[in-house]
Short mmCIF file of C-alpha atoms and ligand atoms in Angstrom, two decimals:
data_model
loop_
_atom_site.label_atom_id
_atom_site.label_comp_id
_atom_site.label_asym_id
_atom_site.label_seq_id
_atom_site.Cartn_x
_atom_site.Cartn_y
_atom_site.Cartn_z
CA MET B 1 0.04 0.26 0.06
CA LYS B 2 1.59 3.41 -1.40
CA LYS B 3 1.62 5.89 1.97
CA LEU B 4 3.64 8.97 2.12
CA THR B 5 6.42 8.69 4.83
CA GLN B 6 7.50 10.70 8.15
CA ALA B 7 10.28 11.87 6.01
CA ASP B 8 8.16 13.20 3.53
CA PHE B 9 5.99 15.16 5.93
CA GLN B 10 9.28 16.34 7.38
CA GLU B 11 10.58 17.57 4.22
CA ARG B 12 7.47 19.75 3.98
CA ARG B 13 8.05 21.15 7.53
CA ASP B 14 11.56 21.94 6.20
CA ILE B 15 10.83 23.88 3.32
CA LEU B 16 7.69 25.69 5.35
CA ALA B 17 10.31 26.71 8.04
CA GLY B 18 12.67 28.09 5.56
CA GLU B 19 10.23 30.17 3.85
CA MET B 20 8.89 31.75 7.09
CA GLY B 21 12.45 33.11 7.85
CA LEU B 22 13.68 33.48 11.36
CA ARG B 23 11.92 34.57 14.59
CA SER B 24 8.88 33.16 13.18
CA ILE B 25 6.17 31.06 14.48
CA ALA B 26 3.55 29.22 12.43
CA ILE B 27 0.37 27.54 13.91
CA ILE B 28 -2.00 25.53 12.06
CA ALA B 29 -5.11 23.36 13.44
CA THR B 30 -6.82 20.14 11.82
CA SER B 31 -10.55 20.69 10.96
CA PRO B 32 -12.88 20.74 13.92
CA VAL B 33 -15.43 17.92 14.40
CA ALA B 34 -18.45 18.51 12.33
CA MET B 35 -21.94 17.33 14.06
CA ARG B 36 -24.25 15.93 11.86
CA ASN B 37 -27.43 15.75 14.00
CA ASN B 38 -27.89 15.76 17.62
CA ASP B 39 -24.89 14.20 19.42
CA ALA B 40 -24.24 12.10 15.85
CA ASP B 41 -21.00 13.55 14.07
CA TYR B 42 -19.78 13.20 10.37
CA LYS B 43 -16.65 11.08 10.37
CA PHE B 44 -13.78 12.92 10.86
CA ARG B 45 -11.52 14.06 8.15
CA ALA B 46 -8.14 15.73 8.85
CA ASP B 47 -7.61 19.42 7.32
CA SER B 48 -5.54 18.86 4.05
CA SER B 49 -2.92 21.52 4.90
CA PHE B 50 -2.62 20.46 8.58
CA PHE B 51 -2.09 16.63 7.36
CA TYR B 52 0.11 17.78 4.46
CA LEU B 53 2.59 19.02 7.22
CA THR B 54 2.33 16.48 9.74
CA GLY B 55 0.61 12.91 8.28
CA PHE B 56 -1.56 13.26 11.53
CA ALA B 57 -5.08 12.28 11.16
CA GLU B 58 -6.73 12.63 14.43
CA PRO B 59 -9.03 15.19 15.52
CA GLU B 60 -8.21 18.37 18.03
CA ALA B 61 -4.63 18.74 16.86
CA VAL B 62 -2.59 21.81 16.54
CA ALA B 63 0.80 21.86 14.94
CA VAL B 64 3.19 24.88 15.64
CA ILE B 65 6.42 25.70 14.19
CA GLU B 66 9.07 28.40 15.45
CA THR B 67 12.20 29.53 14.01
CA PHE B 68 14.61 31.24 15.96
CA ASP B 69 17.46 34.05 16.39
CA THR B 70 19.78 31.83 13.85
CA GLU B 71 19.87 29.48 11.12
CA GLU B 72 21.97 26.95 13.21
CA GLU B 73 19.22 26.81 15.45
CA GLY B 74 17.30 24.96 12.94
CA TYR B 75 13.50 24.90 14.01
CA CYS B 76 11.29 23.00 16.56
CA TYR B 77 7.85 21.42 15.75
CA SER B 78 5.45 21.14 18.27
CA LEU B 79 2.39 18.84 18.14
CA PHE B 80 -0.48 19.40 20.37
CA CYS B 81 -3.06 16.82 20.42
CA ARG B 82 -5.47 14.68 22.67
CA GLU B 83 -3.58 12.52 25.43
CA ARG B 84 -3.86 8.74 25.73
CA ASN B 85 -7.15 7.87 28.11
CA ARG B 86 -7.79 4.21 28.01
CA GLU B 87 -11.65 4.93 28.87
CA MET B 88 -12.30 7.36 25.82
CA GLU B 89 -10.13 5.13 23.88
CA ILE B 90 -12.29 1.90 24.33
CA TRP B 91 -15.37 4.19 23.39
CA ASN B 92 -14.14 6.27 20.49
CA GLY B 93 -10.51 4.69 19.44
CA TYR B 94 -6.71 4.79 19.39
CA ARG B 95 -4.71 7.95 20.06
CA ALA B 96 -1.36 8.41 19.46
CA GLY B 97 -0.98 10.70 22.88
CA VAL B 98 2.10 12.94 23.25
CA ASP B 99 4.36 10.01 23.22
CA GLY B 100 3.04 8.83 19.95
CA ALA B 101 3.57 12.12 18.49
CA ILE B 102 7.22 12.26 19.31
CA GLU B 103 7.91 8.65 18.24
CA ASP B 104 5.48 8.12 15.81
CA TYR B 105 4.96 11.61 14.20
CA GLU B 106 8.66 12.85 14.83
CA ALA B 107 7.22 16.07 16.56
CA ASP B 108 10.35 17.77 18.70
CA GLU B 109 7.75 18.68 21.50
CA ALA B 110 4.19 17.25 22.03
CA PHE B 111 1.71 18.62 24.73
CA ALA B 112 -1.85 17.72 25.30
CA ILE B 113 -4.14 19.90 23.67
CA ASP B 114 -5.95 21.08 26.35
CA THR B 115 -2.55 23.07 27.22
CA LEU B 116 -2.24 25.18 23.88
CA ASP B 117 -3.75 28.29 25.41
CA GLU B 118 -1.22 28.36 28.10
CA GLU B 119 1.80 26.87 25.93
CA ILE B 120 1.24 28.90 22.81
CA ILE B 121 1.95 32.22 24.64
CA GLY B 122 5.36 31.44 25.83
CA LYS B 123 6.14 30.48 22.26
CA LEU B 124 4.66 33.52 20.44
CA LEU B 125 7.56 35.68 22.72
CA ASN B 126 10.68 37.12 20.94
CA LYS B 127 8.94 36.20 17.49
CA ASP B 128 8.76 38.88 14.84
CA LYS B 129 6.26 37.48 12.64
CA ALA B 130 3.08 34.78 13.27
CA PHE B 131 1.96 32.89 10.33
CA TYR B 132 -1.75 31.15 10.75
CA ARG B 133 -4.48 30.88 7.93
CA ILE B 134 -6.24 34.09 8.45
CA GLY B 135 -10.00 33.56 8.28
CA HIS B 136 -10.00 29.91 7.55
CA ASP B 137 -11.83 29.60 11.10
CA SER B 138 -13.24 32.49 12.62
CA ASP B 139 -13.00 30.92 16.04
CA PHE B 140 -9.19 29.84 15.62
CA ASP B 141 -8.93 33.42 14.40
CA ILE B 142 -10.48 34.69 17.62
CA ARG B 143 -8.02 32.51 19.84
CA VAL B 144 -4.59 33.44 17.69
CA ALA B 145 -6.00 37.21 18.29
CA LYS B 146 -6.19 36.43 22.06
CA TRP B 147 -2.90 34.43 22.13
CA VAL B 148 -1.12 37.62 20.20
CA LYS B 149 -2.88 40.27 22.68
CA GLN B 150 -1.96 38.17 25.71
CA ALA B 151 1.95 37.82 24.84
CA GLU B 152 1.91 41.66 24.18
CA GLU B 153 1.24 41.72 27.98
CA ASN B 154 4.51 40.30 28.66
CA GLN B 155 6.40 43.13 26.66
CA ARG B 156 7.24 44.76 29.73
CA GLY B 157 8.93 41.83 30.77
CA GLY B 158 11.34 42.49 27.97
CA PHE B 159 10.11 40.37 25.28
CA ASN B 160 9.36 40.93 21.84
CA THR B 161 6.10 39.84 20.16
CA PRO B 162 4.99 39.40 16.65
CA ALA B 163 4.66 42.51 14.60
CA ARG B 164 3.12 41.14 11.60
CA LEU B 165 0.39 38.32 11.10
CA ILE B 166 0.92 36.80 8.14
CA GLN B 167 -1.36 34.62 5.52
CA LEU B 168 0.22 31.09 6.23
CA ASN B 169 -2.04 30.02 3.13
CA ARG B 170 0.39 31.72 0.89
CA ILE B 171 2.97 29.52 1.60
CA ILE B 172 1.63 25.94 2.09
CA ASP B 173 -0.84 26.62 -1.00
CA GLU B 174 1.76 27.28 -3.19
CA MET B 175 3.42 24.15 -1.95
CA ARG B 176 0.72 22.08 -2.43
CA LEU B 177 0.10 23.21 -6.03
CA HIS B 178 3.21 21.62 -7.12
CA LYS B 179 2.79 17.98 -6.62
CA SER B 180 5.70 15.55 -5.92
CA ALA B 181 6.20 12.14 -7.94
CA ASP B 182 5.00 10.38 -4.84
CA GLU B 183 1.78 12.75 -4.45
CA ILE B 184 0.96 11.89 -8.43
CA GLU B 185 1.65 8.26 -7.67
CA LEU B 186 -1.39 8.83 -4.76
CA MET B 187 -3.44 10.52 -7.36
CA GLN B 188 -2.92 7.68 -9.65
CA ILE B 189 -4.18 5.30 -7.41
CA ALA B 190 -7.31 7.41 -6.65
CA SER B 191 -8.03 7.92 -10.43
CA ASP B 192 -7.64 4.14 -10.90
CA ILE B 193 -10.08 3.08 -8.19
CA SER B 194 -12.68 6.08 -9.40
CA ALA B 195 -12.08 4.72 -13.24
CA GLU B 196 -12.93 1.46 -11.78
CA ALA B 197 -16.27 2.57 -10.08
CA HIS B 198 -17.38 4.44 -13.55
CA THR B 199 -16.62 1.19 -15.57
CA ARG B 200 -18.47 -0.64 -13.10
CA ALA B 201 -21.51 2.11 -13.35
CA MET B 202 -21.52 1.52 -17.05
CA GLN B 203 -21.67 -1.99 -16.77
CA THR B 204 -24.49 -2.17 -14.47
CA VAL B 205 -26.83 0.67 -15.27
CA LYS B 206 -30.23 -0.63 -16.47
CA PRO B 207 -33.18 1.47 -17.26
CA ASN B 208 -35.55 1.97 -14.22
CA MET B 209 -32.83 1.34 -11.85
CA MET B 210 -32.78 4.70 -9.25
CA GLU B 211 -30.02 7.12 -9.29
CA TYR B 212 -29.17 6.11 -5.92
CA ALA B 213 -28.95 2.61 -6.58
CA LEU B 214 -25.98 3.54 -9.40
CA GLU B 215 -24.57 5.70 -6.64
CA ALA B 216 -24.23 2.76 -4.55
CA GLU B 217 -22.45 0.44 -7.44
CA LEU B 218 -19.94 3.63 -7.09
CA ASN B 219 -19.43 3.35 -3.42
CA TYR B 220 -19.12 -0.22 -3.56
CA VAL B 221 -15.95 0.10 -5.48
CA PHE B 222 -14.65 2.98 -3.04
CA GLY B 223 -15.42 1.40 -0.05
CA LYS B 224 -13.69 -1.90 -1.12
CA ASN B 225 -10.48 -0.20 -1.84
CA GLY B 226 -10.51 1.49 1.50
CA CYS B 227 -11.65 4.95 0.11
CA VAL B 228 -14.27 7.56 0.37
CA PRO B 229 -15.85 9.82 -1.83
CA SER B 230 -13.67 12.92 -2.35
CA TYR B 231 -16.90 14.75 -2.63
CA ASN B 232 -20.82 14.38 -2.73
CA SER B 233 -21.77 12.16 -5.83
CA ILE B 234 -23.56 13.53 -8.64
CA VAL B 235 -25.80 11.04 -10.34
CA GLY B 236 -28.37 12.81 -12.35
CA GLY B 237 -30.51 11.24 -15.10
CA GLY B 238 -31.73 12.80 -18.19
CA LYS B 239 -32.51 16.73 -17.19
CA ASN B 240 -30.86 16.17 -13.85
CA ALA B 241 -27.85 16.30 -15.47
CA CYS B 242 -28.53 20.32 -16.29
CA ILE B 243 -28.41 20.76 -12.60
CA LEU B 244 -24.69 21.22 -12.06
CA HIS B 245 -24.26 20.29 -8.27
CA TYR B 246 -27.46 17.56 -8.33
CA VAL B 247 -27.03 15.44 -5.57
CA GLU B 248 -30.25 14.15 -4.55
CA ASN B 249 -29.70 10.90 -6.95
CA ASP B 250 -33.02 9.88 -5.90
CA GLN B 251 -35.02 9.69 -9.40
CA VAL B 252 -35.58 6.77 -11.84
CA LEU B 253 -33.03 6.34 -14.47
CA LYS B 254 -35.13 6.33 -17.84
CA ASP B 255 -34.77 4.11 -20.60
CA GLY B 256 -33.69 6.60 -23.68
CA ASP B 257 -31.79 8.99 -21.40
CA LEU B 258 -28.31 9.97 -20.52
CA VAL B 259 -26.87 9.58 -17.25
CA LEU B 260 -24.45 11.97 -15.86
CA ILE B 261 -22.18 10.70 -13.35
CA ASP B 262 -19.67 13.15 -11.53
CA ALA B 263 -17.92 11.13 -8.73
CA ALA B 264 -14.36 9.79 -7.51
CA CYS B 265 -12.91 8.99 -4.61
CA GLU B 266 -9.74 10.03 -2.32
CA TYR B 267 -7.00 7.67 -1.67
CA GLN B 268 -4.68 8.60 1.25
CA LEU B 269 -6.37 11.96 1.28
CA TYR B 270 -5.47 12.52 -2.18
CA ALA B 271 -8.45 13.14 -4.54
CA SER B 272 -9.38 12.30 -8.18
CA ASP B 273 -12.56 13.93 -9.84
CA ILE B 274 -14.28 12.17 -12.90
CA THR B 275 -17.20 12.81 -14.98
CA ARG B 276 -18.66 10.54 -17.44
CA THR B 277 -22.17 10.78 -19.36
CA PHE B 278 -23.31 7.54 -20.87
CA PRO B 279 -26.90 6.25 -22.34
CA VAL B 280 -28.93 4.30 -19.58
CA ASN B 281 -29.82 1.66 -22.23
CA GLY B 282 -26.53 1.43 -23.58
CA LYS B 283 -27.13 3.27 -26.87
CA PHE B 284 -26.74 6.92 -27.57
CA ASN B 285 -29.64 8.40 -29.58
CA ALA B 286 -28.65 10.79 -32.70
CA GLU B 287 -29.13 13.93 -30.83
CA GLN B 288 -27.11 12.61 -27.84
CA LYS B 289 -24.22 11.47 -29.70
CA ALA B 290 -24.08 14.78 -31.57
CA LEU B 291 -23.46 16.81 -28.38
CA TYR B 292 -21.40 14.43 -27.01
CA ASN B 293 -18.97 14.23 -29.45
CA ILE B 294 -18.89 18.05 -29.45
CA VAL B 295 -18.04 17.85 -25.86
CA LEU B 296 -15.67 15.27 -26.36
CA ASP B 297 -14.10 17.01 -28.88
CA SER B 298 -13.62 20.07 -26.83
CA GLN B 299 -12.03 18.16 -23.91
CA ILE B 300 -9.29 16.29 -25.84
CA ALA B 301 -8.30 19.56 -27.52
CA ALA B 302 -8.46 21.21 -24.12
CA ILE B 303 -6.26 18.24 -22.22
CA ASP B 304 -3.94 18.88 -25.14
CA ALA B 305 -3.55 22.60 -23.92
CA VAL B 306 -2.14 21.54 -20.59
CA ARG B 307 1.17 22.31 -21.10
CA ILE B 308 4.18 23.92 -19.31
CA GLY B 309 4.01 27.56 -20.70
CA ASN B 310 0.53 27.75 -21.54
CA SER B 311 -1.61 29.77 -19.57
CA TYR B 312 -3.97 28.29 -17.14
CA LYS B 313 -7.03 29.67 -19.16
CA GLU B 314 -5.80 28.19 -22.41
CA PRO B 315 -7.46 25.13 -22.26
CA HIS B 316 -11.15 26.99 -21.32
CA ASN B 317 -10.41 29.17 -24.69
CA VAL B 318 -9.86 26.15 -26.55
CA ALA B 319 -12.82 24.17 -25.23
CA VAL B 320 -15.16 26.97 -25.74
CA LYS B 321 -14.43 27.55 -29.09
CA ILE B 322 -15.02 23.83 -29.97
CA LEU B 323 -18.55 23.98 -28.07
CA VAL B 324 -19.49 27.25 -30.06
CA GLN B 325 -18.55 26.04 -33.68
CA GLY B 326 -20.32 22.64 -32.57
CA LEU B 327 -23.56 24.32 -31.43
CA LEU B 328 -23.67 26.75 -34.69
CA ASP B 329 -23.02 23.59 -36.53
CA LEU B 330 -26.33 22.16 -35.20
CA GLY B 331 -28.34 24.95 -35.53
CA ILE B 332 -28.58 25.30 -31.75
CA MET B 333 -27.20 28.61 -31.76
CA GLN B 334 -26.90 31.45 -34.44
CA GLY B 335 -24.66 34.26 -34.94
CA ASP B 336 -20.88 34.63 -35.33
CA LEU B 337 -18.13 32.53 -33.54
CA GLU B 338 -16.24 35.28 -32.18
CA GLN B 339 -19.13 37.82 -31.24
CA ILE B 340 -20.55 34.65 -29.25
CA ILE B 341 -17.69 34.17 -27.32
CA ALA B 342 -16.81 37.56 -26.87
CA SER B 343 -20.36 38.20 -25.49
CA GLU B 344 -20.56 34.99 -23.69
CA HIS B 345 -23.69 34.31 -24.97
CA TYR B 346 -22.57 30.73 -24.62
CA ARG B 347 -23.17 30.51 -20.99
CA GLN B 348 -26.48 29.72 -21.84
CA PHE B 349 -25.05 26.30 -22.44
CA TYR B 350 -21.82 26.19 -20.94
CA MET B 351 -22.08 28.16 -17.80
CA HIS B 352 -19.11 26.93 -15.60
CA GLY B 353 -15.24 26.97 -15.99
CA THR B 354 -13.33 24.09 -17.72
CA GLY B 355 -11.46 22.83 -14.72
CA HIS B 356 -9.82 23.75 -11.35
CA TRP B 357 -6.57 22.45 -9.49
CA LEU B 358 -6.74 18.93 -7.96
CA GLY B 359 -5.13 17.48 -5.18
CA MET B 360 -5.79 16.75 -1.58
CA ASP B 361 -8.83 19.08 -1.92
CA VAL B 362 -11.11 18.46 -4.81
CA HIS B 363 -11.09 21.98 -6.07
CA ASP B 364 -7.32 22.37 -4.51
CA VAL B 365 -5.81 25.15 -3.01
CA GLY B 366 -3.02 27.71 -5.38
CA SER B 367 -3.73 30.90 -6.94
CA TYR B 368 -4.98 30.72 -10.62
CA LYS B 369 -3.23 34.67 -11.16
CA GLN B 370 0.15 35.98 -10.36
CA ASN B 371 0.50 39.55 -10.47
CA GLY B 372 -3.22 39.91 -11.84
CA ARG B 373 -2.44 37.58 -14.98
CA TRP B 374 -3.70 34.08 -15.16
CA ARG B 375 -0.48 32.03 -14.17
CA ASN B 376 0.98 29.50 -16.86
CA TYR B 377 1.47 26.00 -16.07
CA GLU B 378 4.03 24.38 -14.33
CA GLU B 379 5.46 21.02 -13.98
CA GLY B 380 3.60 19.02 -11.08
CA MET B 381 0.48 21.04 -11.02
CA VAL B 382 -2.93 18.81 -11.81
CA VAL B 383 -5.73 20.32 -13.35
CA THR B 384 -9.09 19.14 -14.28
CA ILE B 385 -10.51 19.08 -17.75
CA GLU B 386 -14.19 19.51 -17.62
CA PRO B 387 -16.09 21.02 -20.67
CA GLY B 388 -19.81 20.50 -21.01
CA LEU B 389 -23.12 21.58 -22.51
CA TYR B 390 -26.53 21.85 -20.94
CA ILE B 391 -29.73 22.35 -22.57
CA ALA B 392 -32.15 23.09 -19.90
CA PRO B 393 -35.27 21.43 -20.23
CA ASP B 394 -37.62 24.61 -20.57
CA ASP B 395 -35.23 26.33 -23.13
CA SER B 396 -37.91 27.44 -25.68
CA THR B 397 -35.16 28.97 -27.66
CA VAL B 398 -34.00 25.72 -28.95
CA ASP B 399 -35.62 22.82 -30.99
CA GLU B 400 -37.32 20.66 -28.53
CA LYS B 401 -35.19 17.78 -29.49
CA TRP B 402 -32.19 19.22 -27.72
CA ARG B 403 -33.59 19.85 -24.54
CA GLY B 404 -32.97 18.15 -21.15
CA ILE B 405 -29.60 16.77 -22.34
CA GLY B 406 -26.75 17.16 -19.87
CA ILE B 407 -23.30 16.03 -20.78
CA ARG B 408 -19.87 16.78 -19.08
CA ILE B 409 -16.71 14.74 -19.74
CA GLU B 410 -14.31 15.33 -16.80
CA ASP B 411 -10.63 13.99 -16.72
CA ASP B 412 -7.48 14.76 -14.16
CA VAL B 413 -4.40 15.85 -16.23
CA VAL B 414 -0.71 16.40 -14.83
CA VAL B 415 1.33 19.02 -16.41
CA THR B 416 4.75 16.78 -17.14
CA LYS B 417 7.77 17.87 -19.29
CA ASN B 418 6.40 15.41 -21.81
CA GLY B 419 2.97 16.91 -22.11
CA PRO B 420 -0.33 16.40 -20.45
CA LEU B 421 -0.57 12.97 -18.47
CA VAL B 422 -4.06 11.98 -17.97
CA LEU B 423 -4.65 10.15 -14.85
CA THR B 424 -8.13 9.11 -15.37
CA LYS B 425 -7.60 7.30 -18.71
CA ASN B 426 -8.36 3.97 -17.48
CA VAL B 427 -12.26 4.84 -17.95
CA VAL B 428 -13.87 4.96 -21.58
CA LYS B 429 -15.18 8.38 -23.14
CA THR B 430 -15.63 7.58 -26.96
CA VAL B 431 -19.34 6.75 -27.85
CA GLU B 432 -17.63 3.73 -29.61
CA ASP B 433 -15.82 2.51 -26.69
CA ILE B 434 -19.09 3.43 -24.07
CA GLU B 435 -21.47 1.44 -26.45
CA ALA B 436 -19.30 -1.45 -26.79
CA LEU B 437 -18.37 -1.64 -23.04
CA MET B 438 -22.22 -1.34 -22.19
CA ALA B 439 -22.96 -4.07 -24.87
CA LEU B 440 -20.68 -6.71 -23.26
N1 LIG S 501 -16.73 17.45 -8.83
C1 LIG S 501 -16.55 18.87 -8.38
C2 LIG S 501 -16.07 19.34 -9.84
O1 LIG S 501 -16.08 18.64 -10.59
O2 LIG S 501 -15.82 20.44 -9.80
MN1 LIG S 502 -13.87 18.84 -11.25
MN1 LIG S 503 -16.22 16.78 -11.01
#
């Protein structure tokens, strides 16, 4: 089983400490436990950036990284976590505790999470800069502000306290945006499992099946591989495919309709994100096929534009051109290609962007612009390419035969020296391949 090692997490902390500079402190908390209803909570999932630096997946944990007056002093990594407690562990499961934080997670110091308010004050003294994720969690914002204020009360004792509070995301997000070979390997595993799930969905769908029953086929593949969905699965039959964030998945899949599935899993906290659209009865009709092939052509061309040095927006521009030309050719739109693009009238049928960064979060961190301009692709970035066309069921500007068809095709693409690397290629996407698979 592929897993990152403590050496990987340590390397990330080394980089962060270097970027922070001397006399600095970074404070980062994992996610709070979210309640589902009354006293039943959602299954805990660690915060991505916290896990990225620590590899620590338990709830109620805060990591602190401190640098000092000289580079020779290196940095100190402290982990605040739940103490071991026999009673609580019998009820709620194993805890690493402070000893485990040092032995298994290589913290230099570890403390019980309950002592954070006390211990952090001393750590803020004689620091010039404090990095934390400003605005990420308002409760934590308030705590940090209180700590800084409390630390300032020590100034009379001759201590300095941080004069600058700095957005920690700026450093971590940029690190996370560029994936290492190991991270890409984890994303490849997530993509392979997700592709298997989509393949199974194509093989098992039948007219009159419920959308949630098809979702269960995906969940079976995720679950048997030890994975969970990386976002809420969308399984939309017929016109439900035109609702971009449709997650009810509670309608009947009808003979003659397409079904759009946007679903994928995460493996070791690394996400995949796949969409496929296919006929419930295994055969595209003429209208479905015509629209599908426009989306597919646009997607293939957009993937080809994911190249080092190209603007982040290049795949979108490439996709839009092909989609609009296709709509003109079918008579769904009328007018001039350039004018439709300039006026964005195509948004009637294509209203979302062509992709987003992908990584530990499905909509991953990392800036899209630098100095006011779309940034260019660099090696190790991972982006989704997901054009679509959605003809609203009540769109009276369009011939009835097109209405209620929604199509999206989404793959995950790594920027490499050798051009685009498609992680999600293991699930078919041409009309011929889909029909052949479904006929088996
Ligand atoms: N699955 C979410 C997205 O495609 O952006
Ligand atoms: Mn996506
Ligand atoms: Mn998606």
